[in-house]
């Protein structure tokens, strides 16, 4: 089945630790995205990548880092510099940067 | 940047009622999308609209691409409890050189 897989579904980390969220897609999409969603809030763009080995900051990139070494994979690292990392993180992909996006099932990160 | 105004912010309805929500912008969009997000999951694409005036149905859901290209509407007929969730509109601005823009969502609660 084609789709976007995020793992893990739930993640707990201690404050001050870096944590990496996985996102893999087998849709052969060029573009991939990371969004953050807080309770009762909309989607805020963290980073996006149009092609392999290239990525751009979104609206709230501070405290996050990404890599795009393979077309299928776009991992997100939440660093200790992110002041309020507890949130629901969504990965998405699209065939191109200016086409409809499809989402993974999300990762809920809780930092204690 | 581009903004989408989605309303209402939340709705509380009885099972069997029809639902209407809309999304407006001060700018012209080439594509309108409607997503549904169930609790704890990623958004799922429900309907995509590509042409002004287009009316598209997906089961009990019907969406329209406004004639002015600055708005879109989603209607749900004969609501059922599993319609519960957050409905997001999204659009691709005219010009083909800007990324997907999301509304803040409409939270739908259906009382049995």
PDB file of C-alpha atoms in Angstrom:
ATOM      1  CA  UNK A   1       0.000   0.000   0.000  1.00  0.00           C
ATOM      2  CA  UNK A   2       1.259   3.467  -0.865  1.00  0.00           C
ATOM      3  CA  UNK A   3       1.366   5.950   1.921  1.00  0.00           C
ATOM      4  CA  UNK A   4       3.234   7.981   4.486  1.00  0.00           C
ATOM      5  CA  UNK A   5       4.457   6.321   7.649  1.00  0.00           C
ATOM      6  CA  UNK A   6       5.392   8.222  10.762  1.00  0.00           C
ATOM      7  CA  UNK A   7       6.986   6.533  13.698  1.00  0.00           C
ATOM      8  CA  UNK A   8       6.636   6.223  16.553  1.00  0.00           C
ATOM      9  CA  UNK A   9       2.989   7.137  17.220  1.00  0.00           C
ATOM     10  CA  UNK A  10       3.820   8.312  20.752  1.00  0.00           C
ATOM     11  CA  UNK A  11       7.170   9.539  22.019  1.00  0.00           C
ATOM     12  CA  UNK A  12       8.251  10.615  25.462  1.00  0.00           C
ATOM     13  CA  UNK A  13      11.509  12.412  26.148  1.00  0.00           C
ATOM     14  CA  UNK A  14      13.142  14.182  29.016  1.00  0.00           C
ATOM     15  CA  UNK A  15      13.689  17.902  28.787  1.00  0.00           C
ATOM     16  CA  UNK A  16      17.040  18.775  27.275  1.00  0.00           C
ATOM     17  CA  UNK A  17      17.284  15.713  25.054  1.00  0.00           C
ATOM     18  CA  UNK A  18      17.216  15.781  21.285  1.00  0.00           C
ATOM     19  CA  UNK A  19      14.698  13.473  19.641  1.00  0.00           C
ATOM     20  CA  UNK A  20      14.235  12.402  16.014  1.00  0.00           C
ATOM     21  CA  UNK A  21      10.865  11.712  14.428  1.00  0.00           C
ATOM     22  CA  UNK A  22      10.750   9.424  11.431  1.00  0.00           C
ATOM     23  CA  UNK A  23       8.791   9.988   8.220  1.00  0.00           C
ATOM     24  CA  UNK A  24       8.889   7.632   5.253  1.00  0.00           C
ATOM     25  CA  UNK A  25       6.814   7.731   2.066  1.00  0.00           C
ATOM     26  CA  UNK A  26       6.498   5.274  -0.796  1.00  0.00           C
ATOM     27  CA  UNK A  27       4.391   7.507  -3.027  1.00  0.00           C
ATOM     28  CA  UNK A  28       7.408   8.602  -5.099  1.00  0.00           C
ATOM     29  CA  UNK A  29       6.653  12.180  -4.072  1.00  0.00           C
ATOM     30  CA  UNK A  30       9.307  14.834  -4.529  1.00  0.00           C
ATOM     31  CA  UNK A  31       8.137  17.242  -1.837  1.00  0.00           C
ATOM     32  CA  UNK A  32       7.884  16.530   1.883  1.00  0.00           C
ATOM     33  CA  UNK A  33       6.821  18.672   4.826  1.00  0.00           C
ATOM     34  CA  UNK A  34       6.757  18.801   8.606  1.00  0.00           C
ATOM     35  CA  UNK A  35       3.943  20.546  10.467  1.00  0.00           C
ATOM     36  CA  UNK A  36       3.345  21.142  14.127  1.00  0.00           C
ATOM     37  CA  UNK A  37      -0.150  21.109  15.625  1.00  0.00           C
ATOM     38  CA  UNK A  38      -0.978  22.310  19.129  1.00  0.00           C
ATOM     39  CA  UNK A  39      -4.348  21.645  20.834  1.00  0.00           C
ATOM     40  CA  UNK A  40      -7.079  23.651  19.180  1.00  0.00           C
ATOM     41  CA  UNK A  41      -4.620  25.116  16.715  1.00  0.00           C
ATOM     42  CA  UNK A  42      -4.147  24.816  13.003  1.00  0.00           C
ATOM     43  CA  UNK A  43      -1.116  23.476  11.199  1.00  0.00           C
ATOM     44  CA  UNK A  44       2.144  25.381  11.326  1.00  0.00           C
ATOM     45  CA  UNK A  45       4.894  24.610   8.832  1.00  0.00           C
ATOM     46  CA  UNK A  46       8.273  23.738  10.351  1.00  0.00           C
ATOM     47  CA  UNK A  47      10.386  22.680   7.364  1.00  0.00           C
ATOM     48  CA  UNK A  48       9.821  21.525   3.826  1.00  0.00           C
ATOM     49  CA  UNK A  49      11.867  19.884   1.111  1.00  0.00           C
ATOM     50  CA  UNK A  50      11.244  20.125  -2.590  1.00  0.00           C
ATOM     51  CA  UNK A  51      13.913  17.636  -3.668  1.00  0.00           C
ATOM     52  CA  UNK A  52      16.577  15.393  -2.209  1.00  0.00           C
ATOM     53  CA  UNK A  53      19.438  17.195  -0.443  1.00  0.00           C
ATOM     54  CA  UNK A  54      17.488  20.429  -0.317  1.00  0.00           C
ATOM     55  CA  UNK A  55      15.184  21.814   2.378  1.00  0.00           C
ATOM     56  CA  UNK A  56      13.834  25.171   3.461  1.00  0.00           C
ATOM     57  CA  UNK A  57      12.683  26.680   6.751  1.00  0.00           C
ATOM     58  CA  UNK A  58       8.993  27.105   7.282  1.00  0.00           C
ATOM     59  CA  UNK A  59       7.269  29.499   9.657  1.00  0.00           C
ATOM     60  CA  UNK A  60       8.512  27.983  12.936  1.00  0.00           C
ATOM     61  CA  UNK A  61      11.881  26.341  12.192  1.00  0.00           C
ATOM     62  CA  UNK A  62      13.725  27.494  15.319  1.00  0.00           C
ATOM     63  CA  UNK A  63      14.760  24.566  17.518  1.00  0.00           C
ATOM     64  CA  UNK A  64      14.221  21.994  14.754  1.00  0.00           C
ATOM     65  CA  UNK A  65      16.462  20.411  12.127  1.00  0.00           C
ATOM     66  CA  UNK A  66      15.844  18.113   9.158  1.00  0.00           C
ATOM     67  CA  UNK A  67      17.693  16.148   6.517  1.00  0.00           C
ATOM     68  CA  UNK A  68      16.675  14.818   3.124  1.00  0.00           C
ATOM     69  CA  UNK A  69      19.279  12.272   2.073  1.00  0.00           C
ATOM     70  CA  UNK A  70      16.766   9.999   0.370  1.00  0.00           C
ATOM     71  CA  UNK A  71      13.632  10.791  -1.585  1.00  0.00           C
ATOM     72  CA  UNK A  72      11.583   8.506   0.659  1.00  0.00           C
ATOM     73  CA  UNK A  73      12.715   9.860   3.996  1.00  0.00           C
ATOM     74  CA  UNK A  74      12.490  13.226   5.777  1.00  0.00           C
ATOM     75  CA  UNK A  75      13.367  12.883   9.479  1.00  0.00           C
ATOM     76  CA  UNK A  76      12.769  15.745  11.899  1.00  0.00           C
ATOM     77  CA  UNK A  77      14.984  16.348  14.928  1.00  0.00           C
ATOM     78  CA  UNK A  78      13.519  18.303  17.806  1.00  0.00           C
ATOM     79  CA  UNK A  79      16.511  19.805  19.579  1.00  0.00           C
ATOM     80  CA  UNK A  80      16.911  20.977  23.135  1.00  0.00           C
ATOM     81  CA  UNK A  81      16.767  24.523  21.779  1.00  0.00           C
ATOM     82  CA  UNK A  82      13.047  24.147  21.083  1.00  0.00           C
ATOM     83  CA  UNK A  83      11.443  25.836  24.085  1.00  0.00           C
ATOM     84  CA  UNK A  84       8.064  24.144  23.954  1.00  0.00           C
ATOM     85  CA  UNK A  85       8.449  20.848  22.091  1.00  0.00           C
ATOM     86  CA  UNK A  86       5.367  19.005  23.373  1.00  0.00           C
ATOM     87  CA  UNK A  87       2.995  18.858  20.393  1.00  0.00           C
ATOM     88  CA  UNK A  88       1.502  16.692  17.653  1.00  0.00           C
ATOM     89  CA  UNK A  89       3.833  16.482  14.657  1.00  0.00           C
ATOM     90  CA  UNK A  90       2.581  15.751  11.169  1.00  0.00           C
ATOM     91  CA  UNK A  91       4.586  14.764   8.125  1.00  0.00           C
ATOM     92  CA  UNK A  92       3.171  15.220   4.643  1.00  0.00           C
ATOM     93  CA  UNK A  93       4.240  14.727   1.060  1.00  0.00           C
ATOM     94  CA  UNK A  94       3.131  15.861  -2.372  1.00  0.00           C
ATOM     95  CA  UNK A  95       4.139  15.082  -5.924  1.00  0.00           C
ATOM     96  CA  UNK A  96       5.371  18.640  -6.298  1.00  0.00           C
ATOM     97  CA  UNK A  97       5.681  21.683  -4.099  1.00  0.00           C
ATOM     98  CA  UNK A  98       2.500  23.225  -5.496  1.00  0.00           C
ATOM     99  CA  UNK A  99       0.133  20.260  -5.436  1.00  0.00           C
ATOM    100  CA  UNK A 100      -2.147  18.658  -2.860  1.00  0.00           C
ATOM    101  CA  UNK A 101      -0.446  17.125   0.154  1.00  0.00           C
ATOM    102  CA  UNK A 102      -1.072  13.805   1.858  1.00  0.00           C
ATOM    103  CA  UNK A 103      -0.413  13.283   5.543  1.00  0.00           C
ATOM    104  CA  UNK A 104       0.984  10.609   7.810  1.00  0.00           C
ATOM    105  CA  UNK A 105      -0.817   9.558  10.982  1.00  0.00           C
ATOM    106  CA  UNK A 106       1.237  11.854  13.201  1.00  0.00           C
ATOM    107  CA  UNK A 107       3.586  11.533  16.171  1.00  0.00           C
ATOM    108  CA  UNK A 108       2.604  12.868  19.564  1.00  0.00           C
ATOM    109  CA  UNK A 109       5.715  14.071  21.367  1.00  0.00           C
ATOM    110  CA  UNK A 110       5.612  14.687  25.082  1.00  0.00           C
ATOM    111  CA  UNK A 111       8.603  16.209  26.814  1.00  0.00           C
ATOM    112  CA  UNK A 112       8.700  15.869  30.585  1.00  0.00           C
TER     113      UNK A 112
ATOM    114  CA  UNK B   1       1.727  35.600   3.553  1.00  0.00           C
ATOM    115  CA  UNK B   2      -1.552  34.213   2.304  1.00  0.00           C
ATOM    116  CA  UNK B   3      -4.294  33.553   4.837  1.00  0.00           C
ATOM    117  CA  UNK B   4      -7.491  31.555   4.766  1.00  0.00           C
ATOM    118  CA  UNK B   5     -10.396  32.454   7.020  1.00  0.00           C
ATOM    119  CA  UNK B   6     -12.338  29.340   7.921  1.00  0.00           C
ATOM    120  CA  UNK B   7     -15.680  29.467   9.692  1.00  0.00           C
ATOM    121  CA  UNK B   8     -17.258  28.533  11.895  1.00  0.00           C
ATOM    122  CA  UNK B   9     -14.493  27.674  14.341  1.00  0.00           C
ATOM    123  CA  UNK B  10     -16.643  24.968  15.916  1.00  0.00           C
ATOM    124  CA  UNK B  11     -20.076  23.417  15.488  1.00  0.00           C
ATOM    125  CA  UNK B  12     -22.252  21.337  17.779  1.00  0.00           C
ATOM    126  CA  UNK B  13     -25.051  19.569  15.937  1.00  0.00           C
ATOM    127  CA  UNK B  14     -27.526  16.744  16.345  1.00  0.00           C
ATOM    128  CA  UNK B  15     -27.190  13.541  14.367  1.00  0.00           C
ATOM    129  CA  UNK B  16     -29.102  13.825  11.107  1.00  0.00           C
ATOM    130  CA  UNK B  17     -28.583  17.553  10.672  1.00  0.00           C
ATOM    131  CA  UNK B  18     -26.850  19.073   7.672  1.00  0.00           C
ATOM    132  CA  UNK B  19     -23.600  20.996   8.143  1.00  0.00           C
ATOM    133  CA  UNK B  20     -22.076  23.874   6.204  1.00  0.00           C
ATOM    134  CA  UNK B  21     -18.678  25.444   6.593  1.00  0.00           C
ATOM    135  CA  UNK B  22     -16.675  27.787   4.434  1.00  0.00           C
ATOM    136  CA  UNK B  23     -13.273  29.178   3.725  1.00  0.00           C
ATOM    137  CA  UNK B  24     -12.520  32.626   2.330  1.00  0.00           C
ATOM    138  CA  UNK B  25      -9.495  34.571   1.246  1.00  0.00           C
ATOM    139  CA  UNK B  26      -8.700  38.027  -0.047  1.00  0.00           C
ATOM    140  CA  UNK B  27      -6.575  36.395  -2.760  1.00  0.00           C
ATOM    141  CA  UNK B  28      -7.375  34.144  -5.688  1.00  0.00           C
ATOM    142  CA  UNK B  29      -6.657  30.422  -5.401  1.00  0.00           C
ATOM    143  CA  UNK B  30      -6.128  27.872  -8.147  1.00  0.00           C
ATOM    144  CA  UNK B  31      -6.977  24.809  -6.064  1.00  0.00           C
ATOM    145  CA  UNK B  32      -9.129  24.232  -3.004  1.00  0.00           C
ATOM    146  CA  UNK B  33      -8.801  21.171  -0.790  1.00  0.00           C
ATOM    147  CA  UNK B  34     -10.827  19.876   2.126  1.00  0.00           C
ATOM    148  CA  UNK B  35      -9.324  17.587   4.755  1.00  0.00           C
ATOM    149  CA  UNK B  36     -10.782  15.794   7.767  1.00  0.00           C
ATOM    150  CA  UNK B  37      -8.740  15.076  10.871  1.00  0.00           C
ATOM    151  CA  UNK B  38     -10.028  12.612  13.421  1.00  0.00           C
ATOM    152  CA  UNK B  39      -8.732  12.774  16.995  1.00  0.00           C
ATOM    153  CA  UNK B  40      -5.124  11.619  17.237  1.00  0.00           C
ATOM    154  CA  UNK B  41      -4.754  11.049  13.498  1.00  0.00           C
ATOM    155  CA  UNK B  42      -3.368  12.896  10.509  1.00  0.00           C
ATOM    156  CA  UNK B  43      -5.631  14.848   8.132  1.00  0.00           C
ATOM    157  CA  UNK B  44      -7.160  12.875   5.288  1.00  0.00           C
ATOM    158  CA  UNK B  45      -7.913  14.494   1.949  1.00  0.00           C
ATOM    159  CA  UNK B  46     -11.666  14.421   1.311  1.00  0.00           C
ATOM    160  CA  UNK B  47     -12.223  16.519  -1.777  1.00  0.00           C
ATOM    161  CA  UNK B  48     -10.026  18.431  -4.233  1.00  0.00           C
ATOM    162  CA  UNK B  49     -11.387  21.247  -6.418  1.00  0.00           C
ATOM    163  CA  UNK B  50      -9.496  22.602  -9.410  1.00  0.00           C
ATOM    164  CA  UNK B  51     -11.885  24.833 -11.343  1.00  0.00           C
ATOM    165  CA  UNK B  52     -13.977  27.871 -10.440  1.00  0.00           C
ATOM    166  CA  UNK B  53     -17.605  26.888  -9.988  1.00  0.00           C
ATOM    167  CA  UNK B  54     -16.755  23.210  -9.651  1.00  0.00           C
ATOM    168  CA  UNK B  55     -19.078  21.204  -7.439  1.00  0.00           C
ATOM    169  CA  UNK B  56     -17.772  17.838  -6.265  1.00  0.00           C
ATOM    170  CA  UNK B  57     -19.319  15.190  -4.048  1.00  0.00           C
ATOM    171  CA  UNK B  58     -17.840  12.401  -1.986  1.00  0.00           C
ATOM    172  CA  UNK B  59     -20.682  10.432  -0.424  1.00  0.00           C
ATOM    173  CA  UNK B  60     -22.577  12.760   1.897  1.00  0.00           C
ATOM    174  CA  UNK B  61     -19.963  15.483   1.430  1.00  0.00           C
ATOM    175  CA  UNK B  62     -20.243  18.165  -1.220  1.00  0.00           C
ATOM    176  CA  UNK B  63     -17.718  20.929  -1.810  1.00  0.00           C
ATOM    177  CA  UNK B  64     -17.734  23.880  -4.160  1.00  0.00           C
ATOM    178  CA  UNK B  65     -15.007  26.050  -5.641  1.00  0.00           C
ATOM    179  CA  UNK B  66     -16.368  29.587  -5.473  1.00  0.00           C
ATOM    180  CA  UNK B  67     -16.938  31.531  -8.686  1.00  0.00           C
ATOM    181  CA  UNK B  68     -14.711  34.371  -7.493  1.00  0.00           C
ATOM    182  CA  UNK B  69     -11.942  31.818  -6.759  1.00  0.00           C
ATOM    183  CA  UNK B  70     -11.608  33.405  -3.332  1.00  0.00           C
ATOM    184  CA  UNK B  71     -13.783  30.968  -1.409  1.00  0.00           C
ATOM    185  CA  UNK B  72     -14.892  27.388  -1.022  1.00  0.00           C
ATOM    186  CA  UNK B  73     -17.700  25.639   0.816  1.00  0.00           C
ATOM    187  CA  UNK B  74     -18.124  22.192   2.325  1.00  0.00           C
ATOM    188  CA  UNK B  75     -21.499  20.693   3.117  1.00  0.00           C
ATOM    189  CA  UNK B  76     -22.174  17.470   4.990  1.00  0.00           C
ATOM    190  CA  UNK B  77     -25.670  16.059   4.702  1.00  0.00           C
ATOM    191  CA  UNK B  78     -27.446  13.911   7.282  1.00  0.00           C
ATOM    192  CA  UNK B  79     -24.568  13.943   9.759  1.00  0.00           C
ATOM    193  CA  UNK B  80     -23.651  10.819  11.708  1.00  0.00           C
ATOM    194  CA  UNK B  81     -21.484  10.408  14.825  1.00  0.00           C
ATOM    195  CA  UNK B  82     -18.425   9.349  12.820  1.00  0.00           C
ATOM    196  CA  UNK B  83     -18.401  12.752  11.107  1.00  0.00           C
ATOM    197  CA  UNK B  84     -16.816  14.100  14.302  1.00  0.00           C
ATOM    198  CA  UNK B  85     -13.433  15.686  13.725  1.00  0.00           C
ATOM    199  CA  UNK B  86     -11.708  18.822  12.533  1.00  0.00           C
ATOM    200  CA  UNK B  87     -12.265  19.863   8.947  1.00  0.00           C
ATOM    201  CA  UNK B  88      -9.508  21.909   7.324  1.00  0.00           C
ATOM    202  CA  UNK B  89      -9.670  23.841   4.120  1.00  0.00           C
ATOM    203  CA  UNK B  90      -6.481  24.401   2.168  1.00  0.00           C
ATOM    204  CA  UNK B  91      -5.661  26.222  -1.006  1.00  0.00           C
ATOM    205  CA  UNK B  92      -2.971  26.709  -3.581  1.00  0.00           C
ATOM    206  CA  UNK B  93      -2.661  30.396  -4.493  1.00  0.00           C
ATOM    207  CA  UNK B  94      -2.839  31.614  -8.064  1.00  0.00           C
ATOM    208  CA  UNK B  95       0.487  31.878  -9.771  1.00  0.00           C
ATOM    209  CA  UNK B  96       1.620  28.374  -8.989  1.00  0.00           C
ATOM    210  CA  UNK B  97       4.606  29.522  -7.003  1.00  0.00           C
ATOM    211  CA  UNK B  98       3.339  29.391  -3.427  1.00  0.00           C
ATOM    212  CA  UNK B  99       2.899  26.474  -1.101  1.00  0.00           C
ATOM    213  CA  UNK B 100      -0.319  25.095   0.299  1.00  0.00           C
ATOM    214  CA  UNK B 101      -2.099  27.450   2.716  1.00  0.00           C
ATOM    215  CA  UNK B 102      -4.315  26.014   5.476  1.00  0.00           C
ATOM    216  CA  UNK B 103      -7.321  27.356   7.314  1.00  0.00           C
ATOM    217  CA  UNK B 104      -7.429  26.959  11.090  1.00  0.00           C
ATOM    218  CA  UNK B 105     -10.101  24.291  10.963  1.00  0.00           C
ATOM    219  CA  UNK B 106     -13.731  23.743  11.934  1.00  0.00           C
ATOM    220  CA  UNK B 107     -14.241  21.382  14.870  1.00  0.00           C
ATOM    221  CA  UNK B 108     -17.418  19.362  14.397  1.00  0.00           C
ATOM    222  CA  UNK B 109     -19.203  17.622  17.252  1.00  0.00           C
ATOM    223  CA  UNK B 110     -22.194  15.419  16.479  1.00  0.00           C
ATOM    224  CA  UNK B 111     -24.542  14.477  19.300  1.00  0.00           C
ATOM    225  CA  UNK B 112     -26.275  11.109  18.835  1.00  0.00           C
TER     226      UNK B 112
END
